[in-house]
Tab-separated table of C-alpha atoms and ligand atoms in Angstrom:
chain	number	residue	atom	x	y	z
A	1	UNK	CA	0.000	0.000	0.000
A	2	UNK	CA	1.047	3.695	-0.896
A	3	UNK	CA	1.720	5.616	1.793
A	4	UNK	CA	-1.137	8.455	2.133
A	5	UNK	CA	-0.991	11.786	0.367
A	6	UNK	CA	0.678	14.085	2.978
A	7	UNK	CA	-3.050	15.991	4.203
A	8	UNK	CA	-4.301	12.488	4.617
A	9	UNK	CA	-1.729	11.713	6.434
A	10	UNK	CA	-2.010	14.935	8.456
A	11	UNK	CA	-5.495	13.984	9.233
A	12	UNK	CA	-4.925	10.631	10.341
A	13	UNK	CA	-2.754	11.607	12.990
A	14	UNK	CA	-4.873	13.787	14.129
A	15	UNK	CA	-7.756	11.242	14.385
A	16	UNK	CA	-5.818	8.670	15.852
A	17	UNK	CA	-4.862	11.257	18.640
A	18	UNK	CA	-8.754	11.569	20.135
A	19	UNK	CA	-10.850	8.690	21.445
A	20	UNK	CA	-14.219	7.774	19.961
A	21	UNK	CA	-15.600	4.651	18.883
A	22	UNK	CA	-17.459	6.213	15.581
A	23	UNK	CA	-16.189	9.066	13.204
A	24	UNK	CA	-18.097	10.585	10.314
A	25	UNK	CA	-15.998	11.621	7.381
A	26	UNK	CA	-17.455	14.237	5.591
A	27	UNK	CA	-16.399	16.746	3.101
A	28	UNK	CA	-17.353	17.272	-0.446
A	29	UNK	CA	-16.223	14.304	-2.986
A	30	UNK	CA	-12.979	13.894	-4.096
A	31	UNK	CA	-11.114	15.260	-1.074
A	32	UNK	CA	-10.023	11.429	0.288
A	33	UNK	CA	-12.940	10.516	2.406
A	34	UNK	CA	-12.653	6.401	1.504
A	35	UNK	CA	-8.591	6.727	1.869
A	36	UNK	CA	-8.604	8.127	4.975
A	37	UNK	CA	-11.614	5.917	6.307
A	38	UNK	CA	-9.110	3.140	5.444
A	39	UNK	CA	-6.021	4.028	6.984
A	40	UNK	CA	-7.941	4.772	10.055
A	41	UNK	CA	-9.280	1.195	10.437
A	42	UNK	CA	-6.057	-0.356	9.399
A	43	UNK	CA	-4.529	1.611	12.253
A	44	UNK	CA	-6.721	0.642	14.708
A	45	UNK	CA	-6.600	-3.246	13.711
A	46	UNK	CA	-2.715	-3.072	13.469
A	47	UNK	CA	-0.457	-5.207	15.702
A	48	UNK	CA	2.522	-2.309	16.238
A	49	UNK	CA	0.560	1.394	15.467
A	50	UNK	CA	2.816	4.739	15.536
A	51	UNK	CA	0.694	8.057	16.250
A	52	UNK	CA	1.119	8.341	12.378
A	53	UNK	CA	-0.705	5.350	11.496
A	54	UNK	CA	-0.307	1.853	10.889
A	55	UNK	CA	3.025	-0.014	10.711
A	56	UNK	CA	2.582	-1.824	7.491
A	57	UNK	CA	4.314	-5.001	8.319
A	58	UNK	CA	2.622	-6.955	10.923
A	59	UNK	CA	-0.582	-9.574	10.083
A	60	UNK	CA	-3.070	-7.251	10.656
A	61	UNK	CA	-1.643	-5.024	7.698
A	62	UNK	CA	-0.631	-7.369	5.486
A	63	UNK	CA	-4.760	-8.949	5.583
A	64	UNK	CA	-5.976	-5.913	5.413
A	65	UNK	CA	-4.140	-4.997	2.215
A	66	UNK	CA	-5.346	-8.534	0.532
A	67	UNK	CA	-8.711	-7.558	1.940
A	68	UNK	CA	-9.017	-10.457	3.849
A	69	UNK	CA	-9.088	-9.502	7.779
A	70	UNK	CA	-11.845	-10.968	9.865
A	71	UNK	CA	-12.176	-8.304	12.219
A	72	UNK	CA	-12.781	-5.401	9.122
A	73	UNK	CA	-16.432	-5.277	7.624
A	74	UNK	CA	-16.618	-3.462	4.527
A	75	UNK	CA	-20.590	-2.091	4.477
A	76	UNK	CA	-20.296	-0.233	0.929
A	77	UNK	CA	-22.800	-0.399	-2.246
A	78	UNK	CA	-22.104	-3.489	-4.243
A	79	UNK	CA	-20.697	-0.693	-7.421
A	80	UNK	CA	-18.349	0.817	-4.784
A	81	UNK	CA	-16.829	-2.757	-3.511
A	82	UNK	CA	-16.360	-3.845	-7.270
A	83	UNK	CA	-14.771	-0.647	-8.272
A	84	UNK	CA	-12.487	-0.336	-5.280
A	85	UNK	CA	-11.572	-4.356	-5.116
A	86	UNK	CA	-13.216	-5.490	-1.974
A	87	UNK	CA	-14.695	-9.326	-2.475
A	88	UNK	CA	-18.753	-9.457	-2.238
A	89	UNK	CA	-20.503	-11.608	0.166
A	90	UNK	CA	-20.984	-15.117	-0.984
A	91	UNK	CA	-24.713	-15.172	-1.958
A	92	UNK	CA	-24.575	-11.165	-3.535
A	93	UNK	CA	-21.135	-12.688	-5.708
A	94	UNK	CA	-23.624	-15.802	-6.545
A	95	UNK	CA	-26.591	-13.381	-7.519
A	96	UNK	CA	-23.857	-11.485	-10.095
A	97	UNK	CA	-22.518	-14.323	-11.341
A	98	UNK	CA	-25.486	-15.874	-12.638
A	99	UNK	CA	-27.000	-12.552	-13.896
A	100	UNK	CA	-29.972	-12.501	-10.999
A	101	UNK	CA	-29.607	-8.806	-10.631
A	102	UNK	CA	-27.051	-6.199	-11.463
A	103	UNK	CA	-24.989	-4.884	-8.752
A	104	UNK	CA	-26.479	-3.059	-6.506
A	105	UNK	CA	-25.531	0.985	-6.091
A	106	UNK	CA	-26.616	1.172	-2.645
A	107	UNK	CA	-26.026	-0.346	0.484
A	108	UNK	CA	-28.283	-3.121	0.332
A	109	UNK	CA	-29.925	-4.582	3.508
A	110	UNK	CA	-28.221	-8.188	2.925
A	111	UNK	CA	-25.115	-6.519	3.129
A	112	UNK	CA	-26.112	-4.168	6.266
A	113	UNK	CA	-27.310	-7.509	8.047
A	114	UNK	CA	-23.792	-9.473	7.591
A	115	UNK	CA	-22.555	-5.910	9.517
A	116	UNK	CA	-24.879	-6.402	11.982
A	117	UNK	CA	-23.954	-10.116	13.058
A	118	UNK	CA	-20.311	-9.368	12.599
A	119	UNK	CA	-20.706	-6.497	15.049
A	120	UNK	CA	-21.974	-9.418	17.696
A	121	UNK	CA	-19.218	-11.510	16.938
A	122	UNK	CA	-15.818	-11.484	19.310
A	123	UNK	CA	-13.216	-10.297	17.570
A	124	UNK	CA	-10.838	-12.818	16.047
A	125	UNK	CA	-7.368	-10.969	16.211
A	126	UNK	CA	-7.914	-9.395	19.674
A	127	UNK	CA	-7.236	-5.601	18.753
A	128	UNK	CA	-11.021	-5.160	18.394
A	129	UNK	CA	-13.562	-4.684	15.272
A	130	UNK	CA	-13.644	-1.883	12.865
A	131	UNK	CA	-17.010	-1.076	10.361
A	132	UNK	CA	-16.219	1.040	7.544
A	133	UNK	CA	-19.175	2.806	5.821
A	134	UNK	CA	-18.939	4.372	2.624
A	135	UNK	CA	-20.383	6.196	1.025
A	136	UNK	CA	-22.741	6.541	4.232
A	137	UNK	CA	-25.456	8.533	2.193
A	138	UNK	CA	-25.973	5.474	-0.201
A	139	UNK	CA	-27.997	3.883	2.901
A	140	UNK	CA	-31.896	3.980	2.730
A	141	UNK	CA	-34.118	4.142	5.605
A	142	UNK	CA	-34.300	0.171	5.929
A	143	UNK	CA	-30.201	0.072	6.326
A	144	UNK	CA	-29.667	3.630	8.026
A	145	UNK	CA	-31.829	2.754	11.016
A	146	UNK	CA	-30.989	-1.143	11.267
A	147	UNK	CA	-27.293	0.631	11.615
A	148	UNK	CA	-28.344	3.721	14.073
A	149	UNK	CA	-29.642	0.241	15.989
A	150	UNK	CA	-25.844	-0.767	16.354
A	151	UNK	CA	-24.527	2.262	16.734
A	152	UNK	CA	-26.895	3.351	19.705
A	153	UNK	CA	-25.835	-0.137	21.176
A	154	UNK	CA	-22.072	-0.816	20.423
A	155	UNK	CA	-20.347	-4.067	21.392
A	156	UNK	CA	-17.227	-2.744	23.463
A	157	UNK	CA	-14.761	-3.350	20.993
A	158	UNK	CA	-16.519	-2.616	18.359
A	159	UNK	CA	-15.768	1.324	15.868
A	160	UNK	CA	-17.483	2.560	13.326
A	161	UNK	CA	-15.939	4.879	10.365
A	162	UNK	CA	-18.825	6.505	8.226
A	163	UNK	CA	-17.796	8.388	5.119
A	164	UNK	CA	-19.702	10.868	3.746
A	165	UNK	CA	-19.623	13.094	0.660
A	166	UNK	CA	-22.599	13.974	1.172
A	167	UNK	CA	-23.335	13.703	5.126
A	168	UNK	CA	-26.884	16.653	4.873
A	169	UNK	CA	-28.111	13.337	3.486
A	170	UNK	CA	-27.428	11.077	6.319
A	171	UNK	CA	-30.294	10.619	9.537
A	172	UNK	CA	-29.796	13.189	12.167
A	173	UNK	CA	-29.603	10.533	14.605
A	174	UNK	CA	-26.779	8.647	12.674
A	175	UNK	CA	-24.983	12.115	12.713
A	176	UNK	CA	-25.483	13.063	16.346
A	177	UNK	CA	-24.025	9.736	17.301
A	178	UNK	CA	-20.685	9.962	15.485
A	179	UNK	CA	-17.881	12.487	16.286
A	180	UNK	CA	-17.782	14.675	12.884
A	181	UNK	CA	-14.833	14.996	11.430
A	182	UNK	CA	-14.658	17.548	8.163
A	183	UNK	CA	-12.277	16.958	5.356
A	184	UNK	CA	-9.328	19.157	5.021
A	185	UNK	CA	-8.648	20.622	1.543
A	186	UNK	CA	-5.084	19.979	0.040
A	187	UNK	CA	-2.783	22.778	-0.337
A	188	UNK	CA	-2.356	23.242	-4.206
A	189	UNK	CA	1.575	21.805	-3.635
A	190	UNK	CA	0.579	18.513	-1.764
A	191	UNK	CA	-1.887	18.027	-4.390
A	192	UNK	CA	0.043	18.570	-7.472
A	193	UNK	CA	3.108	16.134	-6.126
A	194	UNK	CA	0.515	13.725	-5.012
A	195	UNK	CA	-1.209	13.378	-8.708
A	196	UNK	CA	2.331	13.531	-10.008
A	197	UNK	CA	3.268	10.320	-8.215
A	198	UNK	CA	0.098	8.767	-10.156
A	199	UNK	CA	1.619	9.692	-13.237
A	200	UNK	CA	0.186	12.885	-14.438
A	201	UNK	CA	2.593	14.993	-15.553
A	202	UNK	CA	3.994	17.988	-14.053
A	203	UNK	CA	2.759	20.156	-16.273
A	204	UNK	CA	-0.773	19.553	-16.554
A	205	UNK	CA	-1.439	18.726	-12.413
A	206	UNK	CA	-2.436	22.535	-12.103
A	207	UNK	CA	-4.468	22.510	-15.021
A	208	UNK	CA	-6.509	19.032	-14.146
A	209	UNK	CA	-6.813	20.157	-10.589
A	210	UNK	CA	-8.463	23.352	-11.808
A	211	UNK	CA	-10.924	21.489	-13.539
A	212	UNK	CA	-11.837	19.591	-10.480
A	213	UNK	CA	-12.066	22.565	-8.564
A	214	UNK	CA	-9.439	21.754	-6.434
A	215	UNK	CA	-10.486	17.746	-5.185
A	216	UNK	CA	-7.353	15.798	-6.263
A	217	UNK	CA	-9.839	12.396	-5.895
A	218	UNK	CA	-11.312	13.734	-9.240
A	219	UNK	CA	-8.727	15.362	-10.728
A	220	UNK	CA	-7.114	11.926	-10.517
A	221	UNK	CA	-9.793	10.415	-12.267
A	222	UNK	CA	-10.509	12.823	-14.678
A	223	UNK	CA	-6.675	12.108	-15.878
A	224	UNK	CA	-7.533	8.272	-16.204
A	225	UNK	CA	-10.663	8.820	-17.756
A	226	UNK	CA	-8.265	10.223	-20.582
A	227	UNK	CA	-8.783	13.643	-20.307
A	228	UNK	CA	-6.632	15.845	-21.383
A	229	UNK	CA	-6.787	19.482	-20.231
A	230	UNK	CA	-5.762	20.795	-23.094
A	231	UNK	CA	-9.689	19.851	-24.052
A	232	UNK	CA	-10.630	20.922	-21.168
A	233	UNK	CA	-8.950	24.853	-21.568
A	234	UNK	CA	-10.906	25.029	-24.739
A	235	UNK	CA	-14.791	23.531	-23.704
A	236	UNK	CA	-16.482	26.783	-22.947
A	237	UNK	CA	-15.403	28.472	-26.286
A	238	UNK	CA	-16.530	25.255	-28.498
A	239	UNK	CA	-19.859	25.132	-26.688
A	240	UNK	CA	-20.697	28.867	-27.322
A	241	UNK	CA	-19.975	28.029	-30.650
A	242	UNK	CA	-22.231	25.117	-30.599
A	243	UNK	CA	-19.687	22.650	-31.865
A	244	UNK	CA	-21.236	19.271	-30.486
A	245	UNK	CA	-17.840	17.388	-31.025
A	246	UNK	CA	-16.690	19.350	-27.829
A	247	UNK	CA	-18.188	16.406	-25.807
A	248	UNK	CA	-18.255	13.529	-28.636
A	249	UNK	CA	-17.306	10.025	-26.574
A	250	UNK	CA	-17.919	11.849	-22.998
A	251	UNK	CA	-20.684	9.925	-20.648
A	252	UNK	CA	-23.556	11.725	-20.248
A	253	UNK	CA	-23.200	12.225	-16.620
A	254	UNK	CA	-19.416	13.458	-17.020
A	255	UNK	CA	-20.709	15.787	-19.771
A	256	UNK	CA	-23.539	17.772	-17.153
A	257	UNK	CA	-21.207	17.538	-14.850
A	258	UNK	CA	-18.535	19.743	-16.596
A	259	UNK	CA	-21.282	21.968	-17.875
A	260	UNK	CA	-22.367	22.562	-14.651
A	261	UNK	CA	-18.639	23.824	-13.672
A	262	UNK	CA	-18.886	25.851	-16.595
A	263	UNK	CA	-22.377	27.554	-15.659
A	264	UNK	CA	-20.635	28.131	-11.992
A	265	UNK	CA	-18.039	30.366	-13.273
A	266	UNK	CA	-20.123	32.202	-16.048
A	267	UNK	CA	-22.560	32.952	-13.119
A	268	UNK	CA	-19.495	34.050	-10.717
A	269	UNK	CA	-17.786	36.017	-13.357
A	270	UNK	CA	-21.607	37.851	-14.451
A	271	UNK	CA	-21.403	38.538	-10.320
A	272	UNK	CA	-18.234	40.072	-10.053
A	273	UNK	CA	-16.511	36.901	-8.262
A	274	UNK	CA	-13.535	34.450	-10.051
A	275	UNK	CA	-13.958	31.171	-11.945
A	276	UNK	CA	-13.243	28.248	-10.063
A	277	UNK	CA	-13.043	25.685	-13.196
A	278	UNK	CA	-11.587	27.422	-15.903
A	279	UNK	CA	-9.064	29.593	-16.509
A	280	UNK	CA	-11.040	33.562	-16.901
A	281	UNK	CA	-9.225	34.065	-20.586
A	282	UNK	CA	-10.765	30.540	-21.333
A	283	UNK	CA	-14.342	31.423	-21.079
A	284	UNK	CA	-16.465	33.281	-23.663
A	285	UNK	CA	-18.486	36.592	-23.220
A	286	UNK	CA	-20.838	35.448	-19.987
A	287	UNK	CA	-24.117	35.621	-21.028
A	288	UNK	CA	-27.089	36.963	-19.829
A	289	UNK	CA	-27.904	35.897	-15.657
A	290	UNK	CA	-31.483	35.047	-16.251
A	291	UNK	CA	-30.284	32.613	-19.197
A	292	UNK	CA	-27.512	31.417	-17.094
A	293	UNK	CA	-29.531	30.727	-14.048
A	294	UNK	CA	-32.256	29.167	-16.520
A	295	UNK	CA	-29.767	26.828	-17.817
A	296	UNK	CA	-28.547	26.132	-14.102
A	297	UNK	CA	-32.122	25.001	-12.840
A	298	UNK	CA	-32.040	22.946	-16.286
A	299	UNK	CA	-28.885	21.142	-15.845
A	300	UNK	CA	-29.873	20.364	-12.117
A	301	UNK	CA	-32.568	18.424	-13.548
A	302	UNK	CA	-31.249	16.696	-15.629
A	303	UNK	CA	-28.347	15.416	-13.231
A	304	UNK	CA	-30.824	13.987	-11.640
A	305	UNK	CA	-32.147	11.140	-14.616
A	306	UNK	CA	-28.436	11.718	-16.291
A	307	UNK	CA	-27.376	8.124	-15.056
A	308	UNK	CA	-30.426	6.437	-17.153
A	309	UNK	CA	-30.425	8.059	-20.481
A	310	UNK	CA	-32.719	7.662	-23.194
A	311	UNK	CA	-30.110	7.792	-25.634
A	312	UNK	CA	-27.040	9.196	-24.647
A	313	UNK	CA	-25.613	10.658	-28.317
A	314	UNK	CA	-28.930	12.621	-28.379
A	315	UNK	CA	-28.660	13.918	-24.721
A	316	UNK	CA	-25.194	14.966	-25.729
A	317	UNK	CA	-26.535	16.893	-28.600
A	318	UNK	CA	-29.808	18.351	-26.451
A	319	UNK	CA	-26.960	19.292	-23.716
A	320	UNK	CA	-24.898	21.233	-26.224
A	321	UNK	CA	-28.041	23.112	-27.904
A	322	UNK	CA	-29.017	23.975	-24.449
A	323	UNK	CA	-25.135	25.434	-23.842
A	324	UNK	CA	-24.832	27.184	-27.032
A	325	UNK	CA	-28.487	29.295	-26.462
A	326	UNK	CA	-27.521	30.015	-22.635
A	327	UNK	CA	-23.710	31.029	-23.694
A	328	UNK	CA	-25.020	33.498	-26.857
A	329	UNK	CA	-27.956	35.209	-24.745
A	330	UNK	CA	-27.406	38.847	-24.479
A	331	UNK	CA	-26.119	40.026	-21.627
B	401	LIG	ZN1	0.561	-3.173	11.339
């Protein structure tokens, strides 16, 4: 395992140095949230921890970096386990494998009930039981309370590390009984060497963590989705002129997403304030702020269905439209 980026690793020293049997993560997405969740439970499970973390050497490390320790429950949506490389539960990998179902995006009750009888088992190493939850909104009511139910009534060995990128989302009474811990932001340096050591270029860190408005988590993936931010630098001007190769071979969902960036900083720059996504030379002539706020309340909407679309070359083509009437509306 990597060692952290250096404001993880800032933060997990600071966790480790305050008691409390359940944390909540939470911070917008991208900042580290499921990294940092980690390294805390692989701390607290280790045989030989420093107050920087965990030692990296001893049994405890070593099976939780083949994702195979008995005393760490992974509670995560079936998507998120896939994606990140944790193995499913027996009957859920059974279910996939024979095409049942498809896997689930949430945290599915089957999965939340496993916790839940881990949680009343005795720990088989001896340094105690760690549940990670991530991402915690991505429980519904069934799970959430079924989990408030452990955490109101914790075995004594047992923590909890919830996740959040989105914690408004979570139950009150899941909230109030965690200690809350919000996610630093990385200076621009400790981000740029960190996204360097993945492989991104010197040059063209600044540039991709612009366009994720600062979250090296998705400036990270932004780079391996094969972006390039030379593409990127030269968006906003292609949409105003309504060239609808600007997002040819993007995802739909990807697509609103960096239209919405671009509405943020036509809307900050029509107020006065900086862009956030873009560099200011970048962006065309702001248009006018009711057409800009239109096309904000339109894109909102449609980030919400954006993961099911009808037909996603003709969204594409809709979205541009849309961006080329907001961006030549007279100011
Ligand atoms: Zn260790």
């Amino acid at each position: 395992m990597n060692s952290p980026p250096a404001w993880i690793a800032a933060q997990l020293r600071q966790l480790l140095a305050q008691r409390g049997h359940a944390w909540l993560l939470q911070g917008p997405s991208g900042l580290g949230q499921y990294v940092l969740a980690l390294d805390l439970a692989r701390a607290w499970l280790c045989d030989q921890p420093s107050a920087g973390g965990a030692c990296g050497q001893c049994a405890s490390c070593h099976a939780v970096d083949v994702r195979a320790h008995t005393d760490l429950c992974m509670l995560m949506p079936e998507t998120v386990m896939l994606e990140l490389g944790w193995p499913l539960g027996e009957k859920a990998q059974q279910d996939l494998d024979e095409k049942k179902r498809k896997p689930s995006k949430e945290i599915r009750v089957d999965a939340m009930r496993d916790a839940v009888e881990f949680a009343q088992r005795t720990s088989g190493r001896g340094r105690g039981k760690v549940v990670v939850v991530y991402p915690a909104e991505r429980m519904n009511e069934v799970t959430a309370n079924t989990l408030l139910k452990t955490l109101e009534e914790p075995a004594g060995d047992l923590r909890f590390v919830l996740a959040s990128e989105a914690a408004h989302l979570l139950l009150p009474t899941i909230r109030s009984r965690c200690l809350g811990h919000t996610m630093a932001w990385p200076g621009q340096d400790d981000a740029a060497a960190w996204l360097q050591r993945q492989g991104v270029k010197p040059a063209e860190a600044a540039a991709l963590l612009r366009a994720a408005g600062g979250r090296p988590d998705d400036a990270l993936a932004f780079f391996q989705a094969g972006r390039d931010p030379k593409v990127w630098a030269v968006l906003p001007k292609a949409l105003a002129r309504g060239d609808a190769g600007a997002l040819a071979g993007w995802e739909p969902a990807e697509a609103v997403s960096a239209l919405q960036k671009l509405c943020h900083d036509l809307l900050a720059v029509t107020s006065g304030g900086a862009p956030r996504f873009f560099q200011a030379a970048d962006l065309p002539p702001a248009g006018s702020l009711a057409a800009l706020t239109g096309w904000a309340r339109d894109l909102a909407v449609t980030a919400q269905t954006v993961e099911h679309p009808f037909n996603a070359g003709l969204m594409i083509e809709a979205l541009v439209s849309q961006a080329r009437s907001a961006l030549n509306s007279k100011a």
